Amino acid sequence: MSRRVVVTGIGVVSAIGTGQDAYWDSLSLGTNGIGNSTAYWTEDERGDGFQPRVAEVADFGSTAASLGESVARMDRFSQMAVAAADEAMADAGLALEYDAHRHFATIMGSGIGGHETQDQAYRNLALGKTRVHPLTVLRTIPSSSPSLLSIRYGLSGPAFTISSACASGAHAIGVCADLIRGGSVDVGLAGASEAPLTYGCLKAWNSMHIMSSDMCRPFSLNRDGLVIGEGAGILVLEELDHAVRRDADIYAELVGFGMNADGNDMINPSLDGICAALGQTVADVQLPDPSRLYINAHGTGTRTNDVTETSAIRQVFGPAADALIVSSTKSMHGHLLGAAGAVESVAAILAMRYSFVPPTINLDEPDPECDLDYAANVGQAREIDMAISNSFAFGGLNAVVAFGRAP
């Protein structure tokens, strides 16, 4: 029999709060973290009139500076990973004794890695400079975050980055859990970070015509696209008996994980693929009464995703879909690309812990094709026995994780 996996530590960095307490307070209140940003842009770039709506982590520079000199030299996405991991490790209260470091995995996700560093390097070359910063490669590679974390904590178990676009964070959590279930390790840091709010990256996303001109409005009839955000979410995952022996505070049990590829299209989601991933996640799980089931939706606010995701939930859960509750926290903290599934898993776990469903804000007018209970604009007190987090990525890469109450 495979071993059971539980969550014993949580860390988060987001536009609506750094640290799980600040993050949860903002989620439960329906705080909007979306606004304008020109933080990383030159005067020339600001002059072209491009001012997209983003979800930026304000004043993160001071947090990064407090993490130590080696971290301060890294790209912003790695700095955010360290900030979230420091919180998660402290929260878990782990003491690494004997050979524990060899049985500790570090599995991170990122869709694009150190884009701020890359953007700056290309800008300098375009401006006529002949050299780039000597740490450019180390800052840019997506594997820099698990490397930095394993060095910081002295961990020598498996350590790598999963890069599967917007499913990266969910994949990292699920794969780390599989390593624990299979006995390769006893404990793992699992999650993702992303810092994509650069001029070049946002210009590239804008060229796809899927970015909102105003706000992220998942499931609303007047939705007009996604809003890109930045941040990190990291969990400490632990084998159940290992956690019990040290009397750890257990947040939740990771009870289900499904992943697949649509095998269909680079952009358009497949209903069949999403249904298969969601169905795989809950196939061997004892489902609760549907009124006690919460789904943190992928919920991007794009025309196609929201309808397809709604249809998939209805197809997988049947008539029970009318009783369960869904919300998209992207409406508050934006779409964190590779880190989305990690930050939203934190939201799902905390919703279950505090018996409260965070709202989908900016839901101005219900779309007739999106006909579930989305906790529109105001959060709902509700006992939750299972919380599911959906992540669906470009290329048809799907990952779904399910959390149950602590054993």
PDB file of C-alpha atoms in Angstrom, residues 62-356:
ATOM      1  CA  SER A  62      12.827  45.016   1.019  1.00  0.00           C
ATOM      2  CA  THR A  63      11.758  41.415   1.627  1.00  0.00           C
ATOM      3  CA  ALA A  64      14.310  40.151  -0.892  1.00  0.00           C
ATOM      4  CA  ALA A  65      17.064  42.205   0.712  1.00  0.00           C
ATOM      5  CA  SER A  66      16.348  40.599   4.073  1.00  0.00           C
ATOM      6  CA  LEU A  67      16.876  37.076   2.724  1.00  0.00           C
ATOM      7  CA  GLY A  68      20.665  37.309   2.534  1.00  0.00           C
ATOM      8  CA  GLU A  69      23.329  38.371   0.057  1.00  0.00           C
ATOM      9  CA  SER A  70      23.251  35.195  -2.040  1.00  0.00           C
ATOM     10  CA  VAL A  71      19.497  35.493  -2.508  1.00  0.00           C
ATOM     11  CA  ALA A  72      19.667  39.218  -3.263  1.00  0.00           C
ATOM     12  CA  ARG A  73      21.851  38.395  -6.280  1.00  0.00           C
ATOM     13  CA  MET A  74      19.221  36.046  -7.726  1.00  0.00           C
ATOM     14  CA  ASP A  75      16.316  36.754 -10.059  1.00  0.00           C
ATOM     15  CA  ARG A  76      13.044  37.929  -8.545  1.00  0.00           C
ATOM     16  CA  PHE A  77      11.322  34.570  -9.179  1.00  0.00           C
ATOM     17  CA  SER A  78      13.956  32.747  -7.090  1.00  0.00           C
ATOM     18  CA  GLN A  79      13.771  35.376  -4.358  1.00  0.00           C
ATOM     19  CA  MET A  80      10.027  34.819  -4.119  1.00  0.00           C
ATOM     20  CA  ALA A  81      10.562  31.065  -3.908  1.00  0.00           C
ATOM     21  CA  VAL A  82      12.973  31.555  -0.990  1.00  0.00           C
ATOM     22  CA  ALA A  83      10.610  33.919   0.836  1.00  0.00           C
ATOM     23  CA  ALA A  84       7.738  31.414   0.565  1.00  0.00           C
ATOM     24  CA  ALA A  85       9.961  28.432   1.413  1.00  0.00           C
ATOM     25  CA  ASP A  86      11.391  30.139   4.507  1.00  0.00           C
ATOM     26  CA  GLU A  87       7.846  30.604   5.783  1.00  0.00           C
ATOM     27  CA  ALA A  88       6.834  27.041   4.930  1.00  0.00           C
ATOM     28  CA  MET A  89       9.912  25.529   6.605  1.00  0.00           C
ATOM     29  CA  ALA A  90       9.440  27.591   9.761  1.00  0.00           C
ATOM     30  CA  ASP A  91       5.731  26.765   9.772  1.00  0.00           C
ATOM     31  CA  ALA A  92       6.469  23.034   9.543  1.00  0.00           C
ATOM     32  CA  GLY A  93       8.925  23.226  12.441  1.00  0.00           C
ATOM     33  CA  LEU A  94      11.240  20.625  10.915  1.00  0.00           C
ATOM     34  CA  ALA A  95      14.560  19.775  12.548  1.00  0.00           C
ATOM     35  CA  LEU A  96      16.850  18.125   9.991  1.00  0.00           C
ATOM     36  CA  GLU A  97      18.718  15.518  12.031  1.00  0.00           C
ATOM     37  CA  TYR A  98      20.935  12.569  11.097  1.00  0.00           C
ATOM     38  CA  ASP A  99      20.428  11.805   7.394  1.00  0.00           C
ATOM     39  CA  ALA A 100      17.080  13.574   7.095  1.00  0.00           C
ATOM     40  CA  HIS A 101      18.422  15.945   4.425  1.00  0.00           C
ATOM     41  CA  ARG A 102      18.944  12.969   2.099  1.00  0.00           C
ATOM     42  CA  HIS A 103      15.267  12.062   2.340  1.00  0.00           C
ATOM     43  CA  PHE A 104      14.003  15.577   1.583  1.00  0.00           C
ATOM     44  CA  ALA A 105      12.961  16.505  -1.977  1.00  0.00           C
ATOM     45  CA  THR A 106      12.846  20.000  -3.476  1.00  0.00           C
ATOM     46  CA  ILE A 107      10.412  20.045  -6.413  1.00  0.00           C
ATOM     47  CA  MET A 108       9.640  23.481  -7.826  1.00  0.00           C
ATOM     48  CA  GLY A 109       7.665  24.756 -10.771  1.00  0.00           C
ATOM     49  CA  SER A 110       8.110  27.757 -13.055  1.00  0.00           C
ATOM     50  CA  GLY A 111       6.743  28.492 -16.488  1.00  0.00           C
ATOM     51  CA  ILE A 112       9.457  30.903 -17.625  1.00  0.00           C
ATOM     52  CA  GLY A 113      12.205  31.076 -14.989  1.00  0.00           C
ATOM     53  CA  GLY A 114      14.232  34.257 -14.528  1.00  0.00           C
ATOM     54  CA  HIS A 115      12.516  36.483 -17.048  1.00  0.00           C
ATOM     55  CA  GLU A 116      13.453  39.745 -15.332  1.00  0.00           C
ATOM     56  CA  THR A 117      17.145  38.859 -15.727  1.00  0.00           C
ATOM     57  CA  GLN A 118      16.672  37.785 -19.319  1.00  0.00           C
ATOM     58  CA  ASP A 119      14.704  40.909 -20.191  1.00  0.00           C
ATOM     59  CA  GLN A 120      17.405  43.135 -18.702  1.00  0.00           C
ATOM     60  CA  ALA A 121      20.177  41.316 -20.571  1.00  0.00           C
ATOM     61  CA  TYR A 122      18.462  41.682 -23.946  1.00  0.00           C
ATOM     62  CA  ARG A 123      17.666  45.319 -23.221  1.00  0.00           C
ATOM     63  CA  ASN A 124      21.306  46.069 -22.448  1.00  0.00           C
ATOM     64  CA  LEU A 125      22.471  44.384 -25.653  1.00  0.00           C
ATOM     65  CA  ALA A 126      19.882  46.304 -27.678  1.00  0.00           C
ATOM     66  CA  LEU A 127      21.153  49.541 -26.134  1.00  0.00           C
ATOM     67  CA  GLY A 128      24.653  48.808 -27.411  1.00  0.00           C
ATOM     68  CA  LYS A 129      26.303  47.230 -24.398  1.00  0.00           C
ATOM     69  CA  THR A 130      28.621  44.358 -25.284  1.00  0.00           C
ATOM     70  CA  ARG A 131      28.435  42.397 -22.023  1.00  0.00           C
ATOM     71  CA  VAL A 132      25.739  41.115 -19.696  1.00  0.00           C
ATOM     72  CA  HIS A 133      25.853  40.442 -15.967  1.00  0.00           C
ATOM     73  CA  PRO A 134      28.063  37.418 -15.115  1.00  0.00           C
ATOM     74  CA  LEU A 135      25.221  35.809 -13.115  1.00  0.00           C
ATOM     75  CA  THR A 136      22.760  36.027 -16.023  1.00  0.00           C
ATOM     76  CA  VAL A 137      22.722  32.282 -16.696  1.00  0.00           C
ATOM     77  CA  LEU A 138      22.408  31.322 -13.012  1.00  0.00           C
ATOM     78  CA  ARG A 139      19.611  33.835 -12.512  1.00  0.00           C
ATOM     79  CA  THR A 140      17.694  32.828 -15.629  1.00  0.00           C
ATOM     80  CA  ILE A 141      17.604  29.023 -15.568  1.00  0.00           C
ATOM     81  CA  PRO A 142      14.309  27.702 -14.160  1.00  0.00           C
ATOM     82  CA  SER A 143      16.248  25.216 -11.991  1.00  0.00           C
ATOM     83  CA  SER A 144      17.835  28.031  -9.997  1.00  0.00           C
ATOM     84  CA  SER A 145      14.980  28.058  -7.471  1.00  0.00           C
ATOM     85  CA  PRO A 146      15.219  24.405  -6.300  1.00  0.00           C
ATOM     86  CA  SER A 147      19.016  24.670  -6.424  1.00  0.00           C
ATOM     87  CA  LEU A 148      18.973  27.756  -4.232  1.00  0.00           C
ATOM     88  CA  LEU A 149      16.532  26.144  -1.788  1.00  0.00           C
ATOM     89  CA  SER A 150      18.452  22.881  -1.526  1.00  0.00           C
ATOM     90  CA  ILE A 151      21.667  24.828  -0.833  1.00  0.00           C
ATOM     91  CA  ARG A 152      19.956  27.125   1.655  1.00  0.00           C
ATOM     92  CA  TYR A 153      18.606  24.263   3.777  1.00  0.00           C
ATOM     93  CA  GLY A 154      21.274  21.649   3.056  1.00  0.00           C
ATOM     94  CA  LEU A 155      18.872  19.272   1.295  1.00  0.00           C
ATOM     95  CA  SER A 156      20.386  16.527  -0.854  1.00  0.00           C
ATOM     96  CA  GLY A 157      17.339  14.562  -1.960  1.00  0.00           C
ATOM     97  CA  PRO A 158      15.832  14.862  -5.468  1.00  0.00           C
ATOM     98  CA  ALA A 159      15.699  18.491  -6.604  1.00  0.00           C
ATOM     99  CA  PHE A 160      14.424  19.774  -9.941  1.00  0.00           C
ATOM    100  CA  THR A 161      12.051  22.161 -11.681  1.00  0.00           C
ATOM    101  CA  ILE A 162       8.913  21.199 -13.563  1.00  0.00           C
ATOM    102  CA  SER A 163       8.061  23.588 -16.379  1.00  0.00           C
ATOM    103  CA  SER A 164       4.622  22.906 -17.785  1.00  0.00           C
ATOM    104  CA  ALA A 165       3.311  26.437 -18.288  1.00  0.00           C
ATOM    105  CA  CYS A 166       0.325  27.201 -16.046  1.00  0.00           C
ATOM    106  CA  ALA A 167       0.211  23.652 -14.658  1.00  0.00           C
ATOM    107  CA  SER A 168       3.781  23.775 -13.296  1.00  0.00           C
ATOM    108  CA  GLY A 169       2.874  24.389  -9.650  1.00  0.00           C
ATOM    109  CA  ALA A 170       0.223  21.674  -9.513  1.00  0.00           C
ATOM    110  CA  HIS A 171       2.543  19.241 -11.268  1.00  0.00           C
ATOM    111  CA  ALA A 172       5.318  19.998  -8.752  1.00  0.00           C
ATOM    112  CA  ILE A 173       3.008  19.304  -5.802  1.00  0.00           C
ATOM    113  CA  GLY A 174       1.636  16.112  -7.312  1.00  0.00           C
ATOM    114  CA  VAL A 175       5.012  14.732  -8.381  1.00  0.00           C
ATOM    115  CA  CYS A 176       6.560  15.492  -4.987  1.00  0.00           C
ATOM    116  CA  ALA A 177       3.665  13.666  -3.321  1.00  0.00           C
ATOM    117  CA  ASP A 178       4.271  10.692  -5.609  1.00  0.00           C
ATOM    118  CA  LEU A 179       7.937  10.588  -4.551  1.00  0.00           C
ATOM    119  CA  ILE A 180       6.827  10.434  -0.921  1.00  0.00           C
ATOM    120  CA  ARG A 181       4.139   7.826  -1.587  1.00  0.00           C
ATOM    121  CA  GLY A 182       6.649   5.643  -3.395  1.00  0.00           C
ATOM    122  CA  GLY A 183       9.193   5.815  -0.564  1.00  0.00           C
ATOM    123  CA  SER A 184      11.898   7.781  -2.384  1.00  0.00           C
ATOM    124  CA  VAL A 185      11.746  10.536   0.252  1.00  0.00           C
ATOM    125  CA  ASP A 186       9.914  11.245   3.499  1.00  0.00           C
ATOM    126  CA  VAL A 187       9.501  15.020   3.153  1.00  0.00           C
ATOM    127  CA  GLY A 188       9.482  17.556   0.339  1.00  0.00           C
ATOM    128  CA  LEU A 189       9.281  21.225  -0.491  1.00  0.00           C
ATOM    129  CA  ALA A 190       6.789  21.489  -3.333  1.00  0.00           C
ATOM    130  CA  GLY A 191       5.408  24.510  -5.126  1.00  0.00           C
ATOM    131  CA  ALA A 192       6.268  27.171  -7.661  1.00  0.00           C
ATOM    132  CA  SER A 193       7.253  30.782  -8.209  1.00  0.00           C
ATOM    133  CA  GLU A 194       6.932  33.232 -11.078  1.00  0.00           C
ATOM    134  CA  ALA A 195       7.961  36.850 -11.684  1.00  0.00           C
ATOM    135  CA  PRO A 196       6.804  37.648 -15.233  1.00  0.00           C
ATOM    136  CA  LEU A 197       5.940  41.358 -14.918  1.00  0.00           C
ATOM    137  CA  THR A 198       8.566  42.603 -17.353  1.00  0.00           C
ATOM    138  CA  TYR A 199       8.036  44.778 -20.373  1.00  0.00           C
ATOM    139  CA  GLY A 200       9.027  42.070 -22.840  1.00  0.00           C
ATOM    140  CA  CYS A 201       6.968  39.321 -21.244  1.00  0.00           C
ATOM    141  CA  LEU A 202       3.835  41.433 -20.918  1.00  0.00           C
ATOM    142  CA  LYS A 203       4.197  42.651 -24.497  1.00  0.00           C
ATOM    143  CA  ALA A 204       4.354  39.025 -25.632  1.00  0.00           C
ATOM    144  CA  TRP A 205       1.216  38.097 -23.693  1.00  0.00           C
ATOM    145  CA  ASN A 206      -0.567  41.204 -24.941  1.00  0.00           C
ATOM    146  CA  SER A 207       0.082  40.141 -28.538  1.00  0.00           C
ATOM    147  CA  MET A 208      -2.137  37.086 -27.941  1.00  0.00           C
ATOM    148  CA  HIS A 209      -5.142  39.352 -27.275  1.00  0.00           C
ATOM    149  CA  ILE A 210      -6.159  37.485 -24.118  1.00  0.00           C
ATOM    150  CA  MET A 211      -5.198  40.068 -21.484  1.00  0.00           C
ATOM    151  CA  SER A 212      -7.916  42.079 -19.798  1.00  0.00           C
ATOM    152  CA  SER A 213      -7.923  45.823 -20.262  1.00  0.00           C
ATOM    153  CA  ASP A 214      -9.332  46.306 -16.770  1.00  0.00           C
ATOM    154  CA  MET A 215      -9.954  43.494 -14.264  1.00  0.00           C
ATOM    155  CA  CYS A 216     -10.015  39.710 -14.129  1.00  0.00           C
ATOM    156  CA  ARG A 217     -13.702  38.699 -14.174  1.00  0.00           C
ATOM    157  CA  PRO A 218     -13.906  34.893 -14.167  1.00  0.00           C
ATOM    158  CA  PHE A 219     -17.272  33.424 -15.180  1.00  0.00           C
ATOM    159  CA  SER A 220     -18.787  36.882 -15.703  1.00  0.00           C
ATOM    160  CA  LEU A 221     -20.562  37.623 -18.982  1.00  0.00           C
ATOM    161  CA  ASN A 222     -18.452  40.764 -19.468  1.00  0.00           C
ATOM    162  CA  ARG A 223     -15.074  39.061 -18.881  1.00  0.00           C
ATOM    163  CA  ASP A 224     -12.410  40.112 -21.359  1.00  0.00           C
ATOM    164  CA  GLY A 225      -9.294  38.167 -20.423  1.00  0.00           C
ATOM    165  CA  LEU A 226      -6.713  37.339 -17.817  1.00  0.00           C
ATOM    166  CA  VAL A 227      -4.517  39.561 -15.654  1.00  0.00           C
ATOM    167  CA  ILE A 228      -0.956  38.380 -15.078  1.00  0.00           C
ATOM    168  CA  GLY A 229       0.426  38.339 -11.549  1.00  0.00           C
ATOM    169  CA  GLU A 230       3.572  37.311  -9.715  1.00  0.00           C
ATOM    170  CA  GLY A 231       4.364  35.421  -6.529  1.00  0.00           C
ATOM    171  CA  ALA A 232       5.067  32.014  -5.038  1.00  0.00           C
ATOM    172  CA  GLY A 233       3.332  29.247  -3.139  1.00  0.00           C
ATOM    173  CA  ILE A 234       5.219  26.450  -1.380  1.00  0.00           C
ATOM    174  CA  LEU A 235       4.052  23.504   0.721  1.00  0.00           C
ATOM    175  CA  VAL A 236       5.949  21.186   3.008  1.00  0.00           C
ATOM    176  CA  LEU A 237       4.655  17.715   2.149  1.00  0.00           C
ATOM    177  CA  GLU A 238       5.348  14.887   4.552  1.00  0.00           C
ATOM    178  CA  GLU A 239       4.680  11.187   4.928  1.00  0.00           C
ATOM    179  CA  LEU A 240       1.867  10.813   7.446  1.00  0.00           C
ATOM    180  CA  ASP A 241       3.627   8.594   9.987  1.00  0.00           C
ATOM    181  CA  HIS A 242       6.711  10.815   9.827  1.00  0.00           C
ATOM    182  CA  ALA A 243       4.527  13.846  10.625  1.00  0.00           C
ATOM    183  CA  VAL A 244       2.677  12.065  13.421  1.00  0.00           C
ATOM    184  CA  ARG A 245       5.911  10.907  15.095  1.00  0.00           C
ATOM    185  CA  ARG A 246       7.090  14.483  15.483  1.00  0.00           C
ATOM    186  CA  ASP A 247       3.619  15.758  16.472  1.00  0.00           C
ATOM    187  CA  ALA A 248       3.398  18.090  13.475  1.00  0.00           C
ATOM    188  CA  ASP A 249       0.452  20.407  12.885  1.00  0.00           C
ATOM    189  CA  ILE A 250      -1.223  18.858   9.844  1.00  0.00           C
ATOM    190  CA  TYR A 251      -3.180  21.177   7.550  1.00  0.00           C
ATOM    191  CA  ALA A 252      -4.582  18.607   5.139  1.00  0.00           C
ATOM    192  CA  GLU A 253      -3.974  15.323   3.383  1.00  0.00           C
ATOM    193  CA  LEU A 254      -3.196  15.247  -0.338  1.00  0.00           C
ATOM    194  CA  VAL A 255      -5.727  12.635  -1.379  1.00  0.00           C
ATOM    195  CA  GLY A 256      -5.830  12.908  -5.170  1.00  0.00           C
ATOM    196  CA  PHE A 257      -3.682  13.904  -8.139  1.00  0.00           C
ATOM    197  CA  GLY A 258      -4.520  13.704 -11.817  1.00  0.00           C
ATOM    198  CA  MET A 259      -2.509  14.802 -14.829  1.00  0.00           C
ATOM    199  CA  ASN A 260      -2.588  14.316 -18.565  1.00  0.00           C
ATOM    200  CA  ALA A 261      -2.179  15.993 -21.937  1.00  0.00           C
ATOM    201  CA  ASP A 262      -5.073  16.874 -24.206  1.00  0.00           C
ATOM    202  CA  GLY A 263      -3.070  15.822 -27.261  1.00  0.00           C
ATOM    203  CA  ASN A 264      -5.192  18.320 -29.134  1.00  0.00           C
ATOM    204  CA  ASP A 265      -4.140  21.965 -29.452  1.00  0.00           C
ATOM    205  CA  MET A 266      -1.535  24.444 -28.160  1.00  0.00           C
ATOM    206  CA  ILE A 267      -4.097  27.093 -27.180  1.00  0.00           C
ATOM    207  CA  ASN A 268      -7.662  25.835 -27.035  1.00  0.00           C
ATOM    208  CA  PRO A 269      -8.548  23.607 -24.063  1.00  0.00           C
ATOM    209  CA  SER A 270     -10.098  20.200 -24.584  1.00  0.00           C
ATOM    210  CA  LEU A 271     -13.197  19.287 -22.605  1.00  0.00           C
ATOM    211  CA  ASP A 272     -12.276  15.603 -22.804  1.00  0.00           C
ATOM    212  CA  GLY A 273      -8.752  16.217 -21.511  1.00  0.00           C
ATOM    213  CA  ILE A 274      -9.895  18.329 -18.570  1.00  0.00           C
ATOM    214  CA  CYS A 275     -12.611  15.819 -17.680  1.00  0.00           C
ATOM    215  CA  ALA A 276     -10.055  13.002 -17.757  1.00  0.00           C
ATOM    216  CA  ALA A 277      -7.645  14.814 -15.408  1.00  0.00           C
ATOM    217  CA  LEU A 278     -10.394  15.810 -13.000  1.00  0.00           C
ATOM    218  CA  GLY A 279     -11.907  12.335 -13.133  1.00  0.00           C
ATOM    219  CA  GLN A 280      -8.522  10.711 -12.490  1.00  0.00           C
ATOM    220  CA  THR A 281      -8.051  12.918  -9.417  1.00  0.00           C
ATOM    221  CA  VAL A 282     -11.266  11.813  -7.739  1.00  0.00           C
ATOM    222  CA  ALA A 283     -11.468   8.240  -9.093  1.00  0.00           C
ATOM    223  CA  ASP A 284     -10.079   6.568  -5.968  1.00  0.00           C
ATOM    224  CA  VAL A 285     -11.190   9.195  -3.449  1.00  0.00           C
ATOM    225  CA  GLN A 286     -14.158   8.929  -1.112  1.00  0.00           C
ATOM    226  CA  LEU A 287     -16.071  12.014  -2.175  1.00  0.00           C
ATOM    227  CA  PRO A 288     -17.868  13.994   0.528  1.00  0.00           C
ATOM    228  CA  ASP A 289     -21.393  15.290   0.362  1.00  0.00           C
ATOM    229  CA  PRO A 290     -21.218  17.709  -2.596  1.00  0.00           C
ATOM    230  CA  SER A 291     -22.216  20.639  -0.374  1.00  0.00           C
ATOM    231  CA  ARG A 292     -18.888  20.085   1.440  1.00  0.00           C
ATOM    232  CA  LEU A 293     -16.765  20.067  -1.725  1.00  0.00           C
ATOM    233  CA  TYR A 294     -14.900  23.184  -2.884  1.00  0.00           C
ATOM    234  CA  ILE A 295     -13.158  23.634  -6.223  1.00  0.00           C
ATOM    235  CA  ASN A 296     -10.588  26.387  -6.653  1.00  0.00           C
ATOM    236  CA  ALA A 297     -11.057  26.803 -10.380  1.00  0.00           C
ATOM    237  CA  HIS A 298      -8.432  27.549 -12.986  1.00  0.00           C
ATOM    238  CA  GLY A 299     -10.875  30.375 -13.785  1.00  0.00           C
ATOM    239  CA  THR A 300      -8.732  32.646 -15.943  1.00  0.00           C
ATOM    240  CA  GLY A 301     -11.432  35.053 -17.070  1.00  0.00           C
ATOM    241  CA  THR A 302     -10.978  34.154 -20.741  1.00  0.00           C
ATOM    242  CA  ARG A 303     -13.984  33.360 -22.897  1.00  0.00           C
ATOM    243  CA  THR A 304     -13.048  29.757 -23.667  1.00  0.00           C
ATOM    244  CA  ASN A 305     -11.518  28.526 -20.414  1.00  0.00           C
ATOM    245  CA  ASP A 306     -14.390  29.448 -18.112  1.00  0.00           C
ATOM    246  CA  VAL A 307     -17.065  27.760 -20.206  1.00  0.00           C
ATOM    247  CA  THR A 308     -14.954  24.636 -20.790  1.00  0.00           C
ATOM    248  CA  GLU A 309     -14.062  24.306 -17.101  1.00  0.00           C
ATOM    249  CA  THR A 310     -17.698  24.713 -16.069  1.00  0.00           C
ATOM    250  CA  SER A 311     -18.736  22.034 -18.551  1.00  0.00           C
ATOM    251  CA  ALA A 312     -16.030  19.685 -17.282  1.00  0.00           C
ATOM    252  CA  ILE A 313     -17.139  20.065 -13.653  1.00  0.00           C
ATOM    253  CA  ARG A 314     -20.715  19.320 -14.674  1.00  0.00           C
ATOM    254  CA  GLN A 315     -19.684  16.295 -16.707  1.00  0.00           C
ATOM    255  CA  VAL A 316     -17.493  14.780 -13.970  1.00  0.00           C
ATOM    256  CA  PHE A 317     -19.784  15.447 -11.001  1.00  0.00           C
ATOM    257  CA  GLY A 318     -23.151  15.197 -12.726  1.00  0.00           C
ATOM    258  CA  PRO A 319     -26.183  16.438 -10.753  1.00  0.00           C
ATOM    259  CA  ALA A 320     -23.937  16.908  -7.674  1.00  0.00           C
ATOM    260  CA  ALA A 321     -22.326  19.883  -9.435  1.00  0.00           C
ATOM    261  CA  ASP A 322     -25.308  22.029  -8.446  1.00  0.00           C
ATOM    262  CA  ALA A 323     -24.507  21.570  -4.745  1.00  0.00           C
ATOM    263  CA  LEU A 324     -20.721  22.051  -4.751  1.00  0.00           C
ATOM    264  CA  ILE A 325     -19.075  25.476  -4.657  1.00  0.00           C
ATOM    265  CA  VAL A 326     -16.444  26.926  -6.996  1.00  0.00           C
ATOM    266  CA  SER A 327     -14.392  30.117  -6.960  1.00  0.00           C
ATOM    267  CA  SER A 328     -11.512  31.650  -8.871  1.00  0.00           C
ATOM    268  CA  THR A 329      -9.027  33.462  -6.654  1.00  0.00           C
ATOM    269  CA  LYS A 330      -7.289  34.687  -9.822  1.00  0.00           C
ATOM    270  CA  SER A 331      -9.889  37.447  -9.702  1.00  0.00           C
ATOM    271  CA  MET A 332      -7.904  38.813  -6.737  1.00  0.00           C
ATOM    272  CA  HIS A 333      -4.237  37.801  -7.119  1.00  0.00           C
ATOM    273  CA  GLY A 334      -4.105  37.482 -10.900  1.00  0.00           C
ATOM    274  CA  HIS A 335      -2.825  34.611 -13.013  1.00  0.00           C
ATOM    275  CA  LEU A 336       0.609  33.599 -11.708  1.00  0.00           C
ATOM    276  CA  LEU A 337       1.339  31.416 -14.743  1.00  0.00           C
ATOM    277  CA  GLY A 338       3.619  28.593 -13.529  1.00  0.00           C
ATOM    278  CA  ALA A 339       2.965  29.469  -9.883  1.00  0.00           C
ATOM    279  CA  ALA A 340      -0.824  29.551 -10.245  1.00  0.00           C
ATOM    280  CA  GLY A 341      -1.487  25.992  -9.099  1.00  0.00           C
ATOM    281  CA  ALA A 342       0.762  26.386  -6.063  1.00  0.00           C
ATOM    282  CA  VAL A 343      -0.695  29.662  -4.794  1.00  0.00           C
ATOM    283  CA  GLU A 344      -4.212  28.380  -5.478  1.00  0.00           C
ATOM    284  CA  SER A 345      -3.518  25.103  -3.656  1.00  0.00           C
ATOM    285  CA  VAL A 346      -2.666  27.226  -0.627  1.00  0.00           C
ATOM    286  CA  ALA A 347      -6.025  28.978  -1.033  1.00  0.00           C
ATOM    287  CA  ALA A 348      -7.834  25.625  -1.263  1.00  0.00           C
ATOM    288  CA  ILE A 349      -6.136  24.236   1.855  1.00  0.00           C
ATOM    289  CA  LEU A 350      -6.803  27.367   3.904  1.00  0.00           C
ATOM    290  CA  ALA A 351     -10.442  27.455   2.754  1.00  0.00           C
ATOM    291  CA  MET A 352     -10.874  23.961   4.181  1.00  0.00           C
ATOM    292  CA  ARG A 353      -8.970  24.823   7.359  1.00  0.00           C
ATOM    293  CA  TYR A 354     -11.042  27.934   8.077  1.00  0.00           C
ATOM    294  CA  SER A 355     -14.376  26.630   6.724  1.00  0.00           C
ATOM    295  CA  PHE A 356     -14.727  29.592   4.402  1.00  0.00           C
TER     296      PHE A 356
END
